[in-house]
Short mmCIF file of N, CA and C in Angstrom, two decimals:
data_model
loop_
_atom_site.label_atom_id
_atom_site.label_comp_id
_atom_site.label_asym_id
_atom_site.label_seq_id
_atom_site.Cartn_x
_atom_site.Cartn_y
_atom_site.Cartn_z
N ALA P 1375 98.66 220.46 44.12
CA ALA P 1375 97.35 221.28 44.01
C ALA P 1375 96.27 220.73 43.99
N GLN P 1376 96.02 219.12 43.57
CA GLN P 1376 94.81 218.38 43.79
C GLN P 1376 94.75 218.61 45.39
N LYS P 1377 95.34 218.64 46.43
CA LYS P 1377 95.17 218.47 47.52
C LYS P 1377 94.45 219.70 48.40
N VAL P 1378 94.67 220.79 47.64
CA VAL P 1378 94.48 222.14 48.17
C VAL P 1378 92.80 222.39 47.53
N LEU P 1379 92.65 221.98 46.26
CA LEU P 1379 91.37 222.03 45.52
C LEU P 1379 90.46 220.74 46.10
N ASN P 1380 90.89 219.75 46.56
CA ASN P 1380 90.20 218.63 47.13
C ASN P 1380 90.66 218.02 48.35
N PRO P 1381 90.46 218.91 49.60
CA PRO P 1381 91.19 218.62 50.37
C PRO P 1381 90.68 217.17 51.20
N TYR P 1382 89.56 216.83 50.89
CA TYR P 1382 89.35 215.61 51.57
C TYR P 1382 89.15 214.49 50.47
N LYS P 1383 89.59 214.48 49.46
CA LYS P 1383 89.44 213.84 48.37
C LYS P 1383 90.93 212.82 48.41
N TRP P 1384 92.05 213.87 48.41
CA TRP P 1384 93.46 213.24 48.57
C TRP P 1384 94.24 213.35 49.65
N TRP P 1385 94.85 212.53 49.76
CA TRP P 1385 95.50 212.14 51.27
C TRP P 1385 97.21 211.87 50.71
N MET P 1386 98.08 212.49 51.30
CA MET P 1386 99.56 212.18 51.03
C MET P 1386 99.99 211.63 52.15
N ILE P 1387 100.78 210.02 51.37
CA ILE P 1387 101.68 209.41 52.25
C ILE P 1387 103.20 209.80 52.17
N ARG P 1388 104.20 209.44 52.94
CA ARG P 1388 105.78 209.81 52.64
C ARG P 1388 106.38 208.61 51.81
N GLY P 1389 107.15 208.95 50.90
CA GLY P 1389 107.93 208.23 49.94
C GLY P 1389 109.70 208.60 50.16
N ASN P 1390 110.27 207.77 49.53
CA ASN P 1390 111.54 207.69 49.99
C ASN P 1390 112.09 209.04 49.24
N HIS P 1391 111.55 209.82 48.45
CA HIS P 1391 112.00 211.03 47.87
C HIS P 1391 111.69 212.13 48.93
N GLU P 1392 110.79 212.12 49.71
CA GLU P 1392 110.65 213.08 50.86
C GLU P 1392 111.28 212.86 52.00
N THR P 1393 112.78 212.36 51.82
CA THR P 1393 113.65 212.74 52.73
C THR P 1393 114.89 213.75 52.41
N ARG P 1394 115.48 214.19 53.34
CA ARG P 1394 116.68 214.96 52.99
C ARG P 1394 117.50 214.06 52.22
N GLU P 1395 117.80 213.04 52.85
CA GLU P 1395 119.07 211.95 52.31
C GLU P 1395 118.93 211.53 50.83
N VAL P 1396 117.78 211.89 50.33
CA VAL P 1396 117.47 211.51 48.77
C VAL P 1396 117.32 212.82 48.34
N ASN P 1397 116.59 213.71 48.22
CA ASN P 1397 116.16 215.16 47.53
C ASN P 1397 117.41 215.98 47.88
N GLY P 1398 118.15 215.83 48.99
CA GLY P 1398 119.30 216.47 48.65
C GLY P 1398 120.51 215.79 48.40
N ASN P 1399 120.43 214.89 47.81
CA ASN P 1399 121.53 214.07 46.95
C ASN P 1399 121.89 214.59 45.68
N VAL P 1400 122.91 215.82 46.09
CA VAL P 1400 123.30 216.47 44.15
C VAL P 1400 124.25 215.39 43.64
N LYS P 1401 124.92 214.70 44.50
CA LYS P 1401 126.12 213.92 44.12
C LYS P 1401 125.57 212.72 43.23
N THR P 1402 124.79 211.87 43.76
CA THR P 1402 124.02 211.16 43.18
C THR P 1402 122.58 211.44 41.70
N TYR P 1403 121.84 212.52 42.33
CA TYR P 1403 120.82 212.83 41.30
C TYR P 1403 121.27 214.01 40.35
N ARG P 1404 122.30 214.71 40.63
CA ARG P 1404 122.58 215.77 40.13
C ARG P 1404 121.59 216.99 39.84
N GLU P 1405 121.51 217.59 38.87
CA GLU P 1405 120.44 218.44 38.84
C GLU P 1405 118.99 218.25 38.58
N GLY P 1406 118.73 216.67 38.73
CA GLY P 1406 117.41 216.11 38.81
C GLY P 1406 117.14 216.38 40.45
N SER P 1407 117.99 216.47 41.46
CA SER P 1407 117.72 216.64 43.09
C SER P 1407 116.96 217.59 43.22
N PHE P 1408 116.19 217.69 44.15
CA PHE P 1408 115.26 218.73 44.64
C PHE P 1408 116.06 219.88 45.11
N LEU P 1409 117.16 219.41 46.20
CA LEU P 1409 117.87 220.77 46.73
C LEU P 1409 118.83 221.51 45.32
N HIS P 1410 119.11 220.71 44.13
CA HIS P 1410 119.53 221.18 43.13
C HIS P 1410 118.64 222.25 42.18
N GLN P 1411 117.53 222.27 42.26
CA GLN P 1411 116.31 222.64 41.86
C GLN P 1411 115.94 223.60 42.35
N CYS P 1412 116.02 223.83 43.75
CA CYS P 1412 115.64 224.68 44.58
C CYS P 1412 117.06 225.79 44.95
N THR P 1413 117.88 225.53 44.52
CA THR P 1413 119.25 226.57 44.48
C THR P 1413 119.33 227.06 43.19
N SER P 1414 118.74 226.29 42.14
CA SER P 1414 119.24 226.96 40.72
C SER P 1414 117.92 227.98 40.58
N ILE P 1415 117.11 227.93 40.80
CA ILE P 1415 115.95 228.86 40.61
C ILE P 1415 115.87 230.07 41.52
N PHE P 1416 115.99 229.54 42.99
CA PHE P 1416 115.89 230.59 43.87
C PHE P 1416 117.39 231.50 44.34
N GLY P 1417 118.23 230.63 43.95
CA GLY P 1417 119.67 230.97 44.43
C GLY P 1417 120.46 230.11 45.75
N ASP P 1418 121.43 230.49 46.10
CA ASP P 1418 121.92 228.86 47.24
C ASP P 1418 121.17 229.47 48.14
N ASP P 1419 121.09 230.91 49.16
CA ASP P 1419 120.59 230.98 50.43
C ASP P 1419 118.77 230.90 50.36
N ASP P 1420 118.21 231.36 49.41
CA ASP P 1420 116.95 231.06 49.50
C ASP P 1420 116.05 229.68 49.27
N GLY P 1421 117.10 229.47 48.17
CA GLY P 1421 116.58 227.90 47.66
C GLY P 1421 116.98 226.98 48.92
N ARG P 1422 118.10 227.34 49.49
CA ARG P 1422 118.27 226.21 50.66
C ARG P 1422 117.49 226.39 51.77
N LEU P 1423 116.84 227.37 52.02
CA LEU P 1423 115.64 227.91 53.01
C LEU P 1423 114.34 227.13 52.47
N ILE P 1424 114.02 227.22 51.19
CA ILE P 1424 113.19 226.64 50.87
C ILE P 1424 112.66 225.33 50.91
N TRP P 1425 114.20 224.61 50.36
CA TRP P 1425 114.46 223.12 50.47
C TRP P 1425 114.09 222.60 51.85
N GLU P 1426 114.74 223.56 53.02
CA GLU P 1426 114.38 223.08 54.18
C GLU P 1426 113.00 222.99 54.58
N ALA P 1427 112.38 224.06 54.30
CA ALA P 1427 111.06 224.28 54.71
C ALA P 1427 110.37 223.31 54.29
N VAL P 1428 110.24 223.05 53.05
CA VAL P 1428 109.72 221.71 52.23
C VAL P 1428 109.76 220.57 53.20
N ASN P 1429 111.14 220.01 53.39
CA ASN P 1429 111.61 218.97 54.09
C ASN P 1429 110.89 218.67 55.39
N ASP P 1430 111.00 219.89 55.92
CA ASP P 1430 110.28 220.18 57.24
C ASP P 1430 108.85 219.53 57.27
N PHE P 1431 108.04 220.18 56.43
CA PHE P 1431 106.78 219.42 56.01
C PHE P 1431 106.65 218.05 55.82
N PHE P 1432 107.74 217.53 54.67
CA PHE P 1432 107.70 216.26 54.62
C PHE P 1432 108.14 215.36 55.57
N ASP P 1433 108.66 215.86 56.89
CA ASP P 1433 108.54 215.31 58.14
C ASP P 1433 107.43 214.94 58.75
N THR P 1434 106.76 215.67 58.48
CA THR P 1434 105.15 215.34 59.24
C THR P 1434 104.08 214.49 57.88
N LEU P 1435 104.44 214.06 56.83
CA LEU P 1435 103.51 213.70 56.01
C LEU P 1435 103.49 212.13 56.76
N PRO P 1436 102.21 211.13 56.87
CA PRO P 1436 102.09 209.99 57.33
C PRO P 1436 103.07 208.94 56.86
N LEU P 1437 103.54 208.12 57.21
CA LEU P 1437 104.07 206.93 56.55
C LEU P 1437 103.35 205.92 56.12
N ALA P 1438 102.04 205.86 56.41
CA ALA P 1438 101.29 204.99 55.81
C ALA P 1438 99.63 205.23 56.22
N ALA P 1439 98.59 204.71 55.59
CA ALA P 1439 97.25 205.10 55.66
C ALA P 1439 96.52 203.68 55.71
N ARG P 1440 95.55 203.66 55.94
CA ARG P 1440 94.37 202.54 56.02
C ARG P 1440 92.96 202.97 55.26
N VAL P 1441 92.65 202.67 54.70
CA VAL P 1441 91.54 202.88 53.63
C VAL P 1441 90.38 202.20 53.87
N GLY P 1442 89.21 202.84 54.67
CA GLY P 1442 88.00 201.77 54.75
C GLY P 1442 88.40 200.81 56.30
N GLY P 1443 89.61 200.91 56.79
CA GLY P 1443 89.72 200.11 57.97
C GLY P 1443 90.40 198.81 56.96
N GLN P 1444 90.57 198.73 55.91
CA GLN P 1444 90.72 197.31 55.09
C GLN P 1444 92.24 197.46 54.37
N ILE P 1445 92.19 198.35 53.68
CA ILE P 1445 93.54 198.48 52.76
C ILE P 1445 94.64 199.26 53.51
N PHE P 1446 95.45 198.81 53.58
CA PHE P 1446 96.83 199.30 54.10
C PHE P 1446 97.65 199.93 52.85
N CYS P 1447 97.83 201.17 52.67
CA CYS P 1447 98.83 201.85 51.92
C CYS P 1447 100.25 202.36 52.69
N VAL P 1448 101.24 202.10 51.96
CA VAL P 1448 102.25 202.56 52.16
C VAL P 1448 103.46 202.73 50.77
N HIS P 1449 104.23 203.76 51.03
CA HIS P 1449 105.08 203.91 49.69
C HIS P 1449 105.94 202.51 49.10
N GLY P 1450 106.49 202.14 50.41
CA GLY P 1450 107.78 201.17 50.11
C GLY P 1450 106.83 199.60 49.81
N GLY P 1451 106.85 199.22 51.37
CA GLY P 1451 106.36 197.82 51.58
C GLY P 1451 106.04 197.75 52.94
N LEU P 1452 105.53 196.81 53.45
CA LEU P 1452 105.15 196.11 54.91
C LEU P 1452 106.67 195.63 55.40
N PRO P 1453 107.03 196.34 56.74
CA PRO P 1453 108.35 196.25 57.10
C PRO P 1453 108.40 194.83 57.57
N LYS P 1454 109.60 194.32 57.72
CA LYS P 1454 109.49 192.71 57.99
C LYS P 1454 109.04 192.42 59.31
N GLU P 1455 109.55 193.66 60.35
CA GLU P 1455 108.72 193.63 61.54
C GLU P 1455 107.64 193.56 61.97
N MET P 1456 106.71 193.60 60.92
CA MET P 1456 105.23 193.59 60.79
C MET P 1456 104.84 192.08 60.47
N CYS P 1457 105.72 191.35 59.86
CA CYS P 1457 105.61 190.31 59.55
C CYS P 1457 105.90 189.09 60.68
N GLN P 1458 105.99 189.21 61.89
CA GLN P 1458 106.48 188.45 62.94
C GLN P 1458 104.70 188.28 64.09
N ASP P 1459 104.85 187.57 64.77
CA ASP P 1459 103.77 187.27 65.69
C ASP P 1459 103.68 188.33 66.75
N GLY P 1460 102.66 188.51 66.68
CA GLY P 1460 102.68 189.52 67.67
C GLY P 1460 102.53 191.04 67.44
N SER P 1461 102.90 191.16 66.03
CA SER P 1461 103.12 192.84 65.70
C SER P 1461 101.77 193.07 65.15
N SER P 1462 101.73 194.54 64.82
CA SER P 1462 100.35 195.22 64.70
C SER P 1462 100.74 196.55 64.16
N LEU P 1463 99.61 197.37 63.84
CA LEU P 1463 99.64 198.29 62.77
C LEU P 1463 99.90 199.45 64.28
N GLN P 1464 99.86 198.86 65.51
CA GLN P 1464 100.20 200.00 66.51
C GLN P 1464 101.70 200.44 66.41
N MET P 1465 102.64 199.47 65.85
CA MET P 1465 104.00 200.01 65.95
C MET P 1465 104.35 201.20 65.01
N ILE P 1466 103.26 201.19 63.88
CA ILE P 1466 103.46 202.30 63.16
C ILE P 1466 103.16 203.65 63.79
N ASN P 1467 101.81 202.99 64.63
CA ASN P 1467 101.44 204.63 65.28
C ASN P 1467 102.32 205.29 66.24
N GLU P 1468 103.29 204.17 66.70
CA GLU P 1468 104.28 204.94 67.82
C GLU P 1468 105.45 205.39 67.30
N ILE P 1469 105.47 205.44 65.97
CA ILE P 1469 106.78 206.23 65.07
C ILE P 1469 106.95 207.64 65.62
N ALA P 1470 107.59 208.04 66.19
CA ALA P 1470 107.25 209.65 66.52
C ALA P 1470 107.25 210.68 65.31
N CYS P 1471 106.54 211.66 65.35
CA CYS P 1471 106.25 212.25 64.42
C CYS P 1471 106.53 213.69 64.62
N PRO P 1472 107.28 215.13 64.01
CA PRO P 1472 107.80 214.83 62.84
C PRO P 1472 109.01 214.16 62.91
N LEU P 1473 109.43 213.25 61.88
CA LEU P 1473 110.63 212.25 61.69
C LEU P 1473 111.51 212.87 60.65
N LYS P 1474 112.59 213.70 60.99
CA LYS P 1474 113.73 214.01 60.28
C LYS P 1474 114.56 213.23 59.87
N MET P 1475 115.32 212.35 60.58
CA MET P 1475 116.11 211.31 60.11
C MET P 1475 115.88 210.27 60.14
N ILE P 1476 116.11 209.85 58.84
CA ILE P 1476 115.47 207.83 59.01
C ILE P 1476 116.93 207.01 58.37
N ARG P 1477 117.05 205.89 59.22
CA ARG P 1477 118.35 205.29 58.94
C ARG P 1477 118.00 203.93 58.40
N ARG P 1478 118.98 203.35 57.61
CA ARG P 1478 118.88 201.87 56.85
C ARG P 1478 118.94 200.81 58.01
N GLY P 1479 117.71 200.07 57.74
CA GLY P 1479 117.88 199.31 58.67
C GLY P 1479 116.43 199.17 60.02
N GLU P 1480 116.05 200.68 59.83
CA GLU P 1480 115.01 200.67 60.74
C GLU P 1480 113.58 200.15 59.95
N MET P 1481 112.88 200.22 60.79
CA MET P 1481 111.31 199.72 60.31
C MET P 1481 110.98 200.91 59.33
N VAL P 1482 111.35 202.00 59.46
CA VAL P 1482 110.77 203.49 58.48
C VAL P 1482 111.31 203.09 57.17
N HIS P 1483 112.38 202.77 57.37
CA HIS P 1483 113.51 202.61 56.18
C HIS P 1483 112.76 201.77 55.01
N SER P 1484 112.24 200.58 55.86
CA SER P 1484 111.58 199.56 54.94
C SER P 1484 110.23 199.97 54.37
N MET P 1485 109.57 201.05 55.31
CA MET P 1485 108.33 201.42 54.99
C MET P 1485 108.57 202.24 53.64
N LEU P 1486 109.49 203.07 53.51
CA LEU P 1486 109.81 203.87 52.56
C LEU P 1486 110.78 203.23 51.24
N TRP P 1487 111.00 202.17 51.29
CA TRP P 1487 111.97 201.60 50.34
C TRP P 1487 111.78 200.20 49.67
N SER P 1488 111.12 199.42 50.43
CA SER P 1488 110.84 198.08 50.35
C SER P 1488 110.05 197.99 48.84
#
């Protein structure tokens, strides 16, 4: 709601809960999972459609941001790949978007979970 009211004051970045693997994990999060919330409120069919549509939006969220060219913002942490000589923020810029699937061990996974 704040993003709608103040579109140039709020910026959203993607975190680990903005992935299907986490917010669709009913086995682990039970009724606290986003998928369960959607299906319990809107029914199985519509709830799953809404969950998928929201996740399609999450797939487009940036993984990181820079504020004033000096402050690096990321939900999880700096990926180990960026701690090596010759690495740069360009590595993040080259990540394809939208990003539907996130696998353990990938740089993106570190950015969301570290």
